[in-house]
Amino acid sequence: MAEGTFVIVDAGATKTDFVVLQNKEIVHRFADAGINANYATDEQIQEVFSRFVSTLPNPYRKVDRMAYYGAGCANEHSASRIASVIMAFFPQISFQVCSDLLEACHALCGQQPGLVAILGTGSSSCLYDGQKIIDRAPSLGYMIGDEGSGTYLGKKFVTAYMMKKLPEVVVTELEQHFDINPSKVIHRIYQESHPNKFFASFPPFIQDHLDIPEVKSLCKSAFAEFFDSQIGYYDKNAYSKVHLLGSVAFHFQNVIQEVALEKKINMGTIIASPMSKLINYYTQDL
């Protein structure tokens, strides 16, 4: 069997990507359900790994190294659960389990220092010294934090809708697109499960209506709050540029750049997905 097989795992809340490398070349890819180590059961994690292993071509079944990056893995207990699953499937492997925030650092900065933030369904940030995270703003979740995230944008947009602060043309299209009205919104938020997922469903619609002044103003306000709370947490002398990873960062980058310019913040790299950058990061040493 082949030697030197290396696997990179990018486990987000909605999707898990496996990329198998050998001699700096991608030899296999597999995608499955997301894994958030804070919420997924051991059985759910095992099922994703089992399906991945079942798809591995025979020449690459001897995996030598693995880098697992995942949602929820900043929590030591959750990271140890992931480690246990990896060891069960690959007993002889050399591996590391890292947080999605360290993943963003490796993808965006490599071995260079920088201020890194994730703007996706949620938001978080950290100061990276080129090797490790040395400071991190408190990550408070969608209930009282996550400024600038998809969930946060959705909350502000729904609030504007409920308070009748959106133009009628947007309201009409919104109600038709999502099959909602004010009473349905209240029911969805307070009587159904996972209201955060409801809020997070709005950014694509919001993006399509950035030409509406009220919608763009709402977005600028959300990103200004992100810069004030997450980026404002750090000493300005500790970094030169802010690097962003995530779907919201990528799709709303023009608005983000505009707000950053107003706040005299220098922006660095902005990417939607980390995998291609991670492959570059690791293949330098393979």
PDB file of C-alpha atoms in Angstrom:
ATOM      1  CA  MET A   1       0.000   0.000   0.000  1.00  0.00           C
ATOM      2  CA  ALA A   2       1.019   3.583  -0.620  1.00  0.00           C
ATOM      3  CA  GLU A   3       3.194   5.414   1.859  1.00  0.00           C
ATOM      4  CA  GLY A   4       3.029   9.069   2.867  1.00  0.00           C
ATOM      5  CA  THR A   5      -0.730   9.471   2.680  1.00  0.00           C
ATOM      6  CA  PHE A   6      -1.912  12.673   4.381  1.00  0.00           C
ATOM      7  CA  VAL A   7      -5.532  13.673   5.079  1.00  0.00           C
ATOM      8  CA  ILE A   8      -6.838  17.182   5.745  1.00  0.00           C
ATOM      9  CA  VAL A   9     -10.279  17.367   7.322  1.00  0.00           C
ATOM     10  CA  ASP A  10     -12.324  20.573   7.320  1.00  0.00           C
ATOM     11  CA  ALA A  11     -15.313  19.909   9.580  1.00  0.00           C
ATOM     12  CA  GLY A  12     -17.824  22.725   9.644  1.00  0.00           C
ATOM     13  CA  ALA A  13     -21.277  22.812  11.177  1.00  0.00           C
ATOM     14  CA  THR A  14     -22.992  21.985   7.876  1.00  0.00           C
ATOM     15  CA  LYS A  15     -20.373  20.040   5.876  1.00  0.00           C
ATOM     16  CA  THR A  16     -17.218  17.989   6.437  1.00  0.00           C
ATOM     17  CA  ASP A  17     -14.601  17.873   3.670  1.00  0.00           C
ATOM     18  CA  PHE A  18     -11.882  15.215   3.506  1.00  0.00           C
ATOM     19  CA  VAL A  19      -8.935  15.709   1.136  1.00  0.00           C
ATOM     20  CA  VAL A  20      -6.368  12.935   0.737  1.00  0.00           C
ATOM     21  CA  LEU A  21      -2.888  13.953  -0.434  1.00  0.00           C
ATOM     22  CA  GLN A  22       0.045  11.891  -1.609  1.00  0.00           C
ATOM     23  CA  ASN A  23       3.267  13.361  -2.952  1.00  0.00           C
ATOM     24  CA  LYS A  24       1.671  16.814  -2.919  1.00  0.00           C
ATOM     25  CA  GLU A  25      -1.158  15.625  -5.184  1.00  0.00           C
ATOM     26  CA  ILE A  26      -4.842  15.295  -4.335  1.00  0.00           C
ATOM     27  CA  VAL A  27      -5.686  11.620  -4.805  1.00  0.00           C
ATOM     28  CA  HIS A  28      -9.141  11.493  -3.201  1.00  0.00           C
ATOM     29  CA  ARG A  29     -11.880  13.828  -1.952  1.00  0.00           C
ATOM     30  CA  PHE A  30     -14.998  13.123   0.072  1.00  0.00           C
ATOM     31  CA  ALA A  31     -17.725  15.324   1.551  1.00  0.00           C
ATOM     32  CA  ASP A  32     -20.303  14.414   4.182  1.00  0.00           C
ATOM     33  CA  ALA A  33     -22.497  15.860   6.923  1.00  0.00           C
ATOM     34  CA  GLY A  34     -21.099  18.573   9.140  1.00  0.00           C
ATOM     35  CA  ILE A  35     -19.548  17.946  12.555  1.00  0.00           C
ATOM     36  CA  ASN A  36     -19.693  20.458  15.380  1.00  0.00           C
ATOM     37  CA  ALA A  37     -17.837  18.679  18.162  1.00  0.00           C
ATOM     38  CA  ASN A  38     -19.791  20.580  20.819  1.00  0.00           C
ATOM     39  CA  TYR A  39     -23.094  19.106  19.665  1.00  0.00           C
ATOM     40  CA  ALA A  40     -22.498  15.984  17.547  1.00  0.00           C
ATOM     41  CA  THR A  41     -22.777  12.628  19.312  1.00  0.00           C
ATOM     42  CA  ASP A  42     -19.943  10.100  19.207  1.00  0.00           C
ATOM     43  CA  GLU A  43     -22.124   7.944  16.949  1.00  0.00           C
ATOM     44  CA  GLN A  44     -22.661  10.778  14.458  1.00  0.00           C
ATOM     45  CA  ILE A  45     -18.932  11.516  14.290  1.00  0.00           C
ATOM     46  CA  GLN A  46     -18.147   7.810  13.856  1.00  0.00           C
ATOM     47  CA  GLU A  47     -20.688   7.508  11.040  1.00  0.00           C
ATOM     48  CA  VAL A  48     -19.036  10.333   9.066  1.00  0.00           C
ATOM     49  CA  PHE A  49     -15.597   8.751   9.488  1.00  0.00           C
ATOM     50  CA  SER A  50     -16.944   5.324   8.611  1.00  0.00           C
ATOM     51  CA  ARG A  51     -18.383   6.611   5.345  1.00  0.00           C
ATOM     52  CA  PHE A  52     -15.102   8.363   4.551  1.00  0.00           C
ATOM     53  CA  VAL A  53     -13.065   5.212   5.164  1.00  0.00           C
ATOM     54  CA  SER A  54     -15.453   3.167   3.011  1.00  0.00           C
ATOM     55  CA  THR A  55     -14.750   5.471   0.050  1.00  0.00           C
ATOM     56  CA  LEU A  56     -10.952   5.345   0.336  1.00  0.00           C
ATOM     57  CA  PRO A  57      -9.354   3.578  -2.638  1.00  0.00           C
ATOM     58  CA  ASN A  58      -7.211   0.639  -1.551  1.00  0.00           C
ATOM     59  CA  PRO A  59      -3.839   2.267  -2.376  1.00  0.00           C
ATOM     60  CA  TYR A  60      -4.562   5.084   0.092  1.00  0.00           C
ATOM     61  CA  ARG A  61      -6.085   3.210   3.027  1.00  0.00           C
ATOM     62  CA  LYS A  62      -2.828   3.395   5.001  1.00  0.00           C
ATOM     63  CA  VAL A  63      -3.143   6.956   6.247  1.00  0.00           C
ATOM     64  CA  ASP A  64       0.068   8.239   7.850  1.00  0.00           C
ATOM     65  CA  ARG A  65      -0.889  11.775   8.907  1.00  0.00           C
ATOM     66  CA  MET A  66      -4.081  13.717   9.477  1.00  0.00           C
ATOM     67  CA  ALA A  67      -4.854  17.351  10.248  1.00  0.00           C
ATOM     68  CA  TYR A  68      -8.390  17.719  11.572  1.00  0.00           C
ATOM     69  CA  TYR A  69      -9.863  21.211  11.827  1.00  0.00           C
ATOM     70  CA  GLY A  70     -13.324  21.470  13.268  1.00  0.00           C
ATOM     71  CA  ALA A  71     -16.104  23.551  14.707  1.00  0.00           C
ATOM     72  CA  GLY A  72     -16.186  23.139  18.474  1.00  0.00           C
ATOM     73  CA  CYS A  73     -12.595  21.896  18.730  1.00  0.00           C
ATOM     74  CA  ALA A  74     -11.375  24.878  20.750  1.00  0.00           C
ATOM     75  CA  ASN A  75     -13.102  23.046  23.593  1.00  0.00           C
ATOM     76  CA  GLU A  76     -10.583  20.541  25.010  1.00  0.00           C
ATOM     77  CA  HIS A  77     -13.211  17.953  25.908  1.00  0.00           C
ATOM     78  CA  SER A  78     -14.781  18.088  22.440  1.00  0.00           C
ATOM     79  CA  ALA A  79     -11.371  17.918  20.754  1.00  0.00           C
ATOM     80  CA  SER A  80     -10.509  14.799  22.778  1.00  0.00           C
ATOM     81  CA  ARG A  81     -13.696  13.128  21.539  1.00  0.00           C
ATOM     82  CA  ILE A  82     -12.629  13.757  17.946  1.00  0.00           C
ATOM     83  CA  ALA A  83      -9.171  12.391  18.761  1.00  0.00           C
ATOM     84  CA  SER A  84     -10.718   9.188  20.127  1.00  0.00           C
ATOM     85  CA  VAL A  85     -12.652   8.621  16.913  1.00  0.00           C
ATOM     86  CA  ILE A  86      -9.569   9.226  14.764  1.00  0.00           C
ATOM     87  CA  MET A  87      -7.540   6.742  16.819  1.00  0.00           C
ATOM     88  CA  ALA A  88     -10.312   4.149  16.553  1.00  0.00           C
ATOM     89  CA  PHE A  89     -10.237   4.279  12.746  1.00  0.00           C
ATOM     90  CA  PHE A  90      -6.495   4.944  12.299  1.00  0.00           C
ATOM     91  CA  PRO A  91      -4.636   3.442  15.308  1.00  0.00           C
ATOM     92  CA  GLN A  92      -1.099   4.122  14.016  1.00  0.00           C
ATOM     93  CA  ILE A  93      -1.680   7.601  12.667  1.00  0.00           C
ATOM     94  CA  SER A  94       0.110  10.849  13.517  1.00  0.00           C
ATOM     95  CA  PHE A  95      -2.546  13.540  13.822  1.00  0.00           C
ATOM     96  CA  GLN A  96      -3.596  16.878  15.266  1.00  0.00           C
ATOM     97  CA  VAL A  97      -7.043  18.205  16.154  1.00  0.00           C
ATOM     98  CA  CYS A  98      -7.351  21.981  15.813  1.00  0.00           C
ATOM     99  CA  SER A  99     -10.069  24.588  16.091  1.00  0.00           C
ATOM    100  CA  ASP A 100     -11.653  26.194  13.058  1.00  0.00           C
ATOM    101  CA  LEU A 101     -10.059  29.468  14.175  1.00  0.00           C
ATOM    102  CA  LEU A 102      -6.549  27.979  13.994  1.00  0.00           C
ATOM    103  CA  GLU A 103      -7.583  26.606  10.604  1.00  0.00           C
ATOM    104  CA  ALA A 104      -8.315  30.175   9.504  1.00  0.00           C
ATOM    105  CA  CYS A 105      -4.876  31.243  10.773  1.00  0.00           C
ATOM    106  CA  HIS A 106      -3.078  28.497   8.848  1.00  0.00           C
ATOM    107  CA  ALA A 107      -5.092  29.197   5.697  1.00  0.00           C
ATOM    108  CA  LEU A 108      -4.823  32.980   5.775  1.00  0.00           C
ATOM    109  CA  CYS A 109      -1.439  33.611   7.367  1.00  0.00           C
ATOM    110  CA  GLY A 110       0.575  30.409   7.082  1.00  0.00           C
ATOM    111  CA  GLN A 111       3.567  31.029   9.334  1.00  0.00           C
ATOM    112  CA  GLN A 112       3.210  34.811   9.354  1.00  0.00           C
ATOM    113  CA  PRO A 113       1.571  36.701  12.248  1.00  0.00           C
ATOM    114  CA  GLY A 114      -1.768  38.430  11.787  1.00  0.00           C
ATOM    115  CA  LEU A 115      -5.222  39.226  13.063  1.00  0.00           C
ATOM    116  CA  VAL A 116      -7.627  36.617  11.740  1.00  0.00           C
ATOM    117  CA  ALA A 117     -11.412  36.460  11.887  1.00  0.00           C
ATOM    118  CA  ILE A 118     -14.149  34.135  10.720  1.00  0.00           C
ATOM    119  CA  LEU A 119     -17.335  35.619   9.298  1.00  0.00           C
ATOM    120  CA  GLY A 120     -19.665  32.802   8.386  1.00  0.00           C
ATOM    121  CA  THR A 121     -22.785  31.572  10.119  1.00  0.00           C
ATOM    122  CA  GLY A 122     -21.090  32.803  13.304  1.00  0.00           C
ATOM    123  CA  SER A 123     -18.147  35.111  13.923  1.00  0.00           C
ATOM    124  CA  SER A 124     -14.919  34.911  15.917  1.00  0.00           C
ATOM    125  CA  SER A 125     -11.422  36.360  15.840  1.00  0.00           C
ATOM    126  CA  CYS A 126      -7.923  35.894  17.196  1.00  0.00           C
ATOM    127  CA  LEU A 127      -4.383  37.229  17.203  1.00  0.00           C
ATOM    128  CA  TYR A 128      -1.899  34.767  15.676  1.00  0.00           C
ATOM    129  CA  ASP A 129       1.887  34.916  16.101  1.00  0.00           C
ATOM    130  CA  GLY A 130       2.701  32.671  13.122  1.00  0.00           C
ATOM    131  CA  GLN A 131       2.676  29.497  15.205  1.00  0.00           C
ATOM    132  CA  LYS A 132      -0.171  29.694  17.678  1.00  0.00           C
ATOM    133  CA  ILE A 133      -3.125  31.800  18.781  1.00  0.00           C
ATOM    134  CA  ILE A 134      -1.909  34.234  21.440  1.00  0.00           C
ATOM    135  CA  ASP A 135      -5.122  36.175  22.126  1.00  0.00           C
ATOM    136  CA  ARG A 136      -8.770  35.692  21.318  1.00  0.00           C
ATOM    137  CA  ALA A 137     -11.790  37.950  21.694  1.00  0.00           C
ATOM    138  CA  PRO A 138     -14.624  36.324  23.664  1.00  0.00           C
ATOM    139  CA  SER A 139     -16.914  34.345  21.342  1.00  0.00           C
ATOM    140  CA  LEU A 140     -20.408  34.833  22.761  1.00  0.00           C
ATOM    141  CA  GLY A 141     -22.609  32.992  20.258  1.00  0.00           C
ATOM    142  CA  TYR A 142     -25.653  34.163  18.374  1.00  0.00           C
ATOM    143  CA  MET A 143     -27.715  35.126  21.424  1.00  0.00           C
ATOM    144  CA  ILE A 144     -25.461  37.982  22.576  1.00  0.00           C
ATOM    145  CA  GLY A 145     -22.560  38.025  20.121  1.00  0.00           C
ATOM    146  CA  ASP A 146     -21.594  36.886  16.607  1.00  0.00           C
ATOM    147  CA  GLU A 147     -21.528  40.450  15.303  1.00  0.00           C
ATOM    148  CA  GLY A 148     -21.276  40.610  11.505  1.00  0.00           C
ATOM    149  CA  SER A 149     -22.088  36.933  11.039  1.00  0.00           C
ATOM    150  CA  GLY A 150     -24.781  35.470   8.821  1.00  0.00           C
ATOM    151  CA  THR A 151     -26.963  34.892  11.857  1.00  0.00           C
ATOM    152  CA  TYR A 152     -26.390  38.473  13.017  1.00  0.00           C
ATOM    153  CA  LEU A 153     -27.243  39.905   9.588  1.00  0.00           C
ATOM    154  CA  GLY A 154     -30.404  37.797   9.585  1.00  0.00           C
ATOM    155  CA  LYS A 155     -31.447  39.025  13.016  1.00  0.00           C
ATOM    156  CA  LYS A 156     -30.986  42.674  12.029  1.00  0.00           C
ATOM    157  CA  PHE A 157     -32.846  42.113   8.763  1.00  0.00           C
ATOM    158  CA  VAL A 158     -35.773  40.342  10.436  1.00  0.00           C
ATOM    159  CA  THR A 159     -35.925  43.079  13.075  1.00  0.00           C
ATOM    160  CA  ALA A 160     -36.082  45.734  10.347  1.00  0.00           C
ATOM    161  CA  TYR A 161     -38.874  43.768   8.640  1.00  0.00           C
ATOM    162  CA  MET A 162     -40.869  43.414  11.855  1.00  0.00           C
ATOM    163  CA  MET A 163     -40.409  47.097  12.707  1.00  0.00           C
ATOM    164  CA  LYS A 164     -41.565  48.089   9.166  1.00  0.00           C
ATOM    165  CA  LYS A 165     -38.246  49.702   8.282  1.00  0.00           C
ATOM    166  CA  LEU A 166     -37.834  47.990   4.914  1.00  0.00           C
ATOM    167  CA  PRO A 167     -39.187  49.338   1.595  1.00  0.00           C
ATOM    168  CA  GLU A 168     -42.438  47.762   0.442  1.00  0.00           C
ATOM    169  CA  VAL A 169     -40.816  46.269  -2.639  1.00  0.00           C
ATOM    170  CA  VAL A 170     -38.378  44.345  -0.416  1.00  0.00           C
ATOM    171  CA  VAL A 171     -41.121  43.291   2.001  1.00  0.00           C
ATOM    172  CA  THR A 172     -43.284  41.879  -0.798  1.00  0.00           C
ATOM    173  CA  GLU A 173     -40.442  39.871  -2.276  1.00  0.00           C
ATOM    174  CA  LEU A 174     -39.275  38.757   1.165  1.00  0.00           C
ATOM    175  CA  GLU A 175     -42.689  37.426   2.192  1.00  0.00           C
ATOM    176  CA  GLN A 176     -43.096  35.563  -1.076  1.00  0.00           C
ATOM    177  CA  HIS A 177     -39.585  34.136  -1.068  1.00  0.00           C
ATOM    178  CA  PHE A 178     -39.663  32.835   2.521  1.00  0.00           C
ATOM    179  CA  ASP A 179     -43.446  32.353   2.841  1.00  0.00           C
ATOM    180  CA  ILE A 180     -43.522  34.479   5.986  1.00  0.00           C
ATOM    181  CA  ASN A 181     -45.524  37.202   7.632  1.00  0.00           C
ATOM    182  CA  PRO A 182     -45.044  38.846  11.052  1.00  0.00           C
ATOM    183  CA  SER A 183     -47.010  36.184  12.936  1.00  0.00           C
ATOM    184  CA  LYS A 184     -45.099  33.367  11.222  1.00  0.00           C
ATOM    185  CA  VAL A 185     -41.811  35.029  12.116  1.00  0.00           C
ATOM    186  CA  ILE A 186     -42.743  35.183  15.804  1.00  0.00           C
ATOM    187  CA  HIS A 187     -43.783  31.526  15.713  1.00  0.00           C
ATOM    188  CA  ARG A 188     -40.561  30.505  13.948  1.00  0.00           C
ATOM    189  CA  ILE A 189     -38.335  32.344  16.413  1.00  0.00           C
ATOM    190  CA  TYR A 190     -40.047  31.568  19.704  1.00  0.00           C
ATOM    191  CA  GLN A 191     -41.925  28.309  19.203  1.00  0.00           C
ATOM    192  CA  GLU A 192     -39.725  26.276  16.856  1.00  0.00           C
ATOM    193  CA  SER A 193     -36.235  24.906  17.415  1.00  0.00           C
ATOM    194  CA  HIS A 194     -32.967  26.399  16.161  1.00  0.00           C
ATOM    195  CA  PRO A 195     -33.978  30.027  15.513  1.00  0.00           C
ATOM    196  CA  ASN A 196     -30.318  30.707  14.674  1.00  0.00           C
ATOM    197  CA  LYS A 197     -30.699  28.590  11.531  1.00  0.00           C
ATOM    198  CA  PHE A 198     -33.744  30.649  10.570  1.00  0.00           C
ATOM    199  CA  PHE A 199     -31.774  33.888  10.908  1.00  0.00           C
ATOM    200  CA  ALA A 200     -28.803  32.413   9.042  1.00  0.00           C
ATOM    201  CA  SER A 201     -30.995  31.640   6.014  1.00  0.00           C
ATOM    202  CA  PHE A 202     -31.352  35.345   5.085  1.00  0.00           C
ATOM    203  CA  PRO A 203     -27.858  36.499   3.926  1.00  0.00           C
ATOM    204  CA  PRO A 204     -28.219  35.285   0.292  1.00  0.00           C
ATOM    205  CA  PHE A 205     -31.469  37.281   0.013  1.00  0.00           C
ATOM    206  CA  ILE A 206     -29.815  40.271   1.695  1.00  0.00           C
ATOM    207  CA  GLN A 207     -26.871  40.065  -0.703  1.00  0.00           C
ATOM    208  CA  ASP A 208     -29.238  40.156  -3.676  1.00  0.00           C
ATOM    209  CA  HIS A 209     -30.726  43.422  -2.391  1.00  0.00           C
ATOM    210  CA  LEU A 210     -27.624  45.410  -1.509  1.00  0.00           C
ATOM    211  CA  ASP A 211     -28.667  47.972  -4.108  1.00  0.00           C
ATOM    212  CA  ILE A 212     -31.496  48.992  -1.764  1.00  0.00           C
ATOM    213  CA  PRO A 213     -30.119  51.784   0.484  1.00  0.00           C
ATOM    214  CA  GLU A 214     -31.916  50.543   3.616  1.00  0.00           C
ATOM    215  CA  VAL A 215     -30.505  47.038   3.152  1.00  0.00           C
ATOM    216  CA  LYS A 216     -26.954  48.233   2.536  1.00  0.00           C
ATOM    217  CA  SER A 217     -27.175  50.532   5.562  1.00  0.00           C
ATOM    218  CA  LEU A 218     -28.268  47.595   7.693  1.00  0.00           C
ATOM    219  CA  CYS A 219     -25.273  45.557   6.511  1.00  0.00           C
ATOM    220  CA  LYS A 220     -22.837  48.393   7.113  1.00  0.00           C
ATOM    221  CA  SER A 221     -24.183  48.712  10.639  1.00  0.00           C
ATOM    222  CA  ALA A 222     -23.689  44.980  11.259  1.00  0.00           C
ATOM    223  CA  PHE A 223     -20.104  45.027  10.004  1.00  0.00           C
ATOM    224  CA  ALA A 224     -19.316  48.214  11.922  1.00  0.00           C
ATOM    225  CA  GLU A 225     -20.416  46.376  15.067  1.00  0.00           C
ATOM    226  CA  PHE A 226     -18.159  43.462  14.094  1.00  0.00           C
ATOM    227  CA  PHE A 227     -15.158  45.778  13.793  1.00  0.00           C
ATOM    228  CA  ASP A 228     -16.024  47.554  17.050  1.00  0.00           C
ATOM    229  CA  SER A 229     -16.563  44.406  19.129  1.00  0.00           C
ATOM    230  CA  GLN A 230     -14.274  41.759  17.620  1.00  0.00           C
ATOM    231  CA  ILE A 231     -11.461  43.777  16.052  1.00  0.00           C
ATOM    232  CA  GLY A 232     -11.701  46.598  18.595  1.00  0.00           C
ATOM    233  CA  TYR A 233     -10.878  44.055  21.304  1.00  0.00           C
ATOM    234  CA  TYR A 234      -7.213  44.054  20.239  1.00  0.00           C
ATOM    235  CA  ASP A 235      -4.511  46.710  20.585  1.00  0.00           C
ATOM    236  CA  LYS A 236      -4.143  48.397  17.182  1.00  0.00           C
ATOM    237  CA  ASN A 237      -0.360  48.157  17.502  1.00  0.00           C
ATOM    238  CA  ALA A 238      -0.583  44.349  17.658  1.00  0.00           C
ATOM    239  CA  TYR A 239      -1.495  43.874  13.979  1.00  0.00           C
ATOM    240  CA  SER A 240      -1.198  45.581  10.608  1.00  0.00           C
ATOM    241  CA  LYS A 241      -4.017  43.914   8.631  1.00  0.00           C
ATOM    242  CA  VAL A 242      -7.243  42.009   9.283  1.00  0.00           C
ATOM    243  CA  HIS A 243      -7.692  38.744   7.364  1.00  0.00           C
ATOM    244  CA  LEU A 244     -11.132  37.166   6.940  1.00  0.00           C
ATOM    245  CA  LEU A 245     -12.436  33.669   6.224  1.00  0.00           C
ATOM    246  CA  GLY A 246     -16.021  32.613   5.577  1.00  0.00           C
ATOM    247  CA  SER A 247     -18.989  32.838   3.263  1.00  0.00           C
ATOM    248  CA  VAL A 248     -20.247  36.139   4.670  1.00  0.00           C
ATOM    249  CA  ALA A 249     -16.757  37.663   4.539  1.00  0.00           C
ATOM    250  CA  PHE A 250     -16.387  36.636   0.894  1.00  0.00           C
ATOM    251  CA  HIS A 251     -19.844  37.522  -0.431  1.00  0.00           C
ATOM    252  CA  PHE A 252     -20.097  40.835   1.431  1.00  0.00           C
ATOM    253  CA  GLN A 253     -16.461  41.841   1.033  1.00  0.00           C
ATOM    254  CA  ASN A 254     -17.227  45.062  -0.857  1.00  0.00           C
ATOM    255  CA  VAL A 255     -19.385  46.343   1.990  1.00  0.00           C
ATOM    256  CA  ILE A 256     -16.858  45.128   4.570  1.00  0.00           C
ATOM    257  CA  GLN A 257     -14.040  46.910   2.735  1.00  0.00           C
ATOM    258  CA  GLU A 258     -16.111  50.091   2.669  1.00  0.00           C
ATOM    259  CA  VAL A 259     -16.718  49.965   6.426  1.00  0.00           C
ATOM    260  CA  ALA A 260     -13.066  49.121   7.094  1.00  0.00           C
ATOM    261  CA  LEU A 261     -11.962  52.128   5.048  1.00  0.00           C
ATOM    262  CA  GLU A 262     -14.259  54.382   7.069  1.00  0.00           C
ATOM    263  CA  LYS A 263     -12.757  52.993  10.278  1.00  0.00           C
ATOM    264  CA  LYS A 264      -9.186  53.225   8.914  1.00  0.00           C
ATOM    265  CA  ILE A 265      -8.631  49.474   9.229  1.00  0.00           C
ATOM    266  CA  ASN A 266      -6.345  47.787   6.694  1.00  0.00           C
ATOM    267  CA  MET A 267      -7.803  44.623   5.208  1.00  0.00           C
ATOM    268  CA  GLY A 268      -5.715  41.667   4.099  1.00  0.00           C
ATOM    269  CA  THR A 269      -6.796  38.411   2.485  1.00  0.00           C
ATOM    270  CA  ILE A 270     -10.488  37.480   2.280  1.00  0.00           C
ATOM    271  CA  ILE A 271     -11.448  33.932   1.268  1.00  0.00           C
ATOM    272  CA  ALA A 272     -14.634  31.884   1.394  1.00  0.00           C
ATOM    273  CA  SER A 273     -13.177  28.434   2.026  1.00  0.00           C
ATOM    274  CA  PRO A 274      -9.857  27.369   3.588  1.00  0.00           C
ATOM    275  CA  MET A 275      -9.110  24.059   1.878  1.00  0.00           C
ATOM    276  CA  SER A 276      -6.993  25.195  -1.088  1.00  0.00           C
ATOM    277  CA  LYS A 277      -4.910  27.410   1.204  1.00  0.00           C
ATOM    278  CA  LEU A 278      -4.519  24.565   3.711  1.00  0.00           C
ATOM    279  CA  ILE A 279      -3.264  22.271   0.967  1.00  0.00           C
ATOM    280  CA  ASN A 280      -0.631  24.877   0.089  1.00  0.00           C
ATOM    281  CA  TYR A 281       0.251  25.289   3.777  1.00  0.00           C
ATOM    282  CA  TYR A 282       0.912  21.579   4.259  1.00  0.00           C
ATOM    283  CA  THR A 283       2.405  20.589   0.917  1.00  0.00           C
ATOM    284  CA  GLN A 284       5.320  22.957   1.524  1.00  0.00           C
ATOM    285  CA  ASP A 285       6.565  20.376   4.036  1.00  0.00           C
ATOM    286  CA  LEU A 286       5.564  17.171   2.250  1.00  0.00           C
TER     287      LEU A 286
END
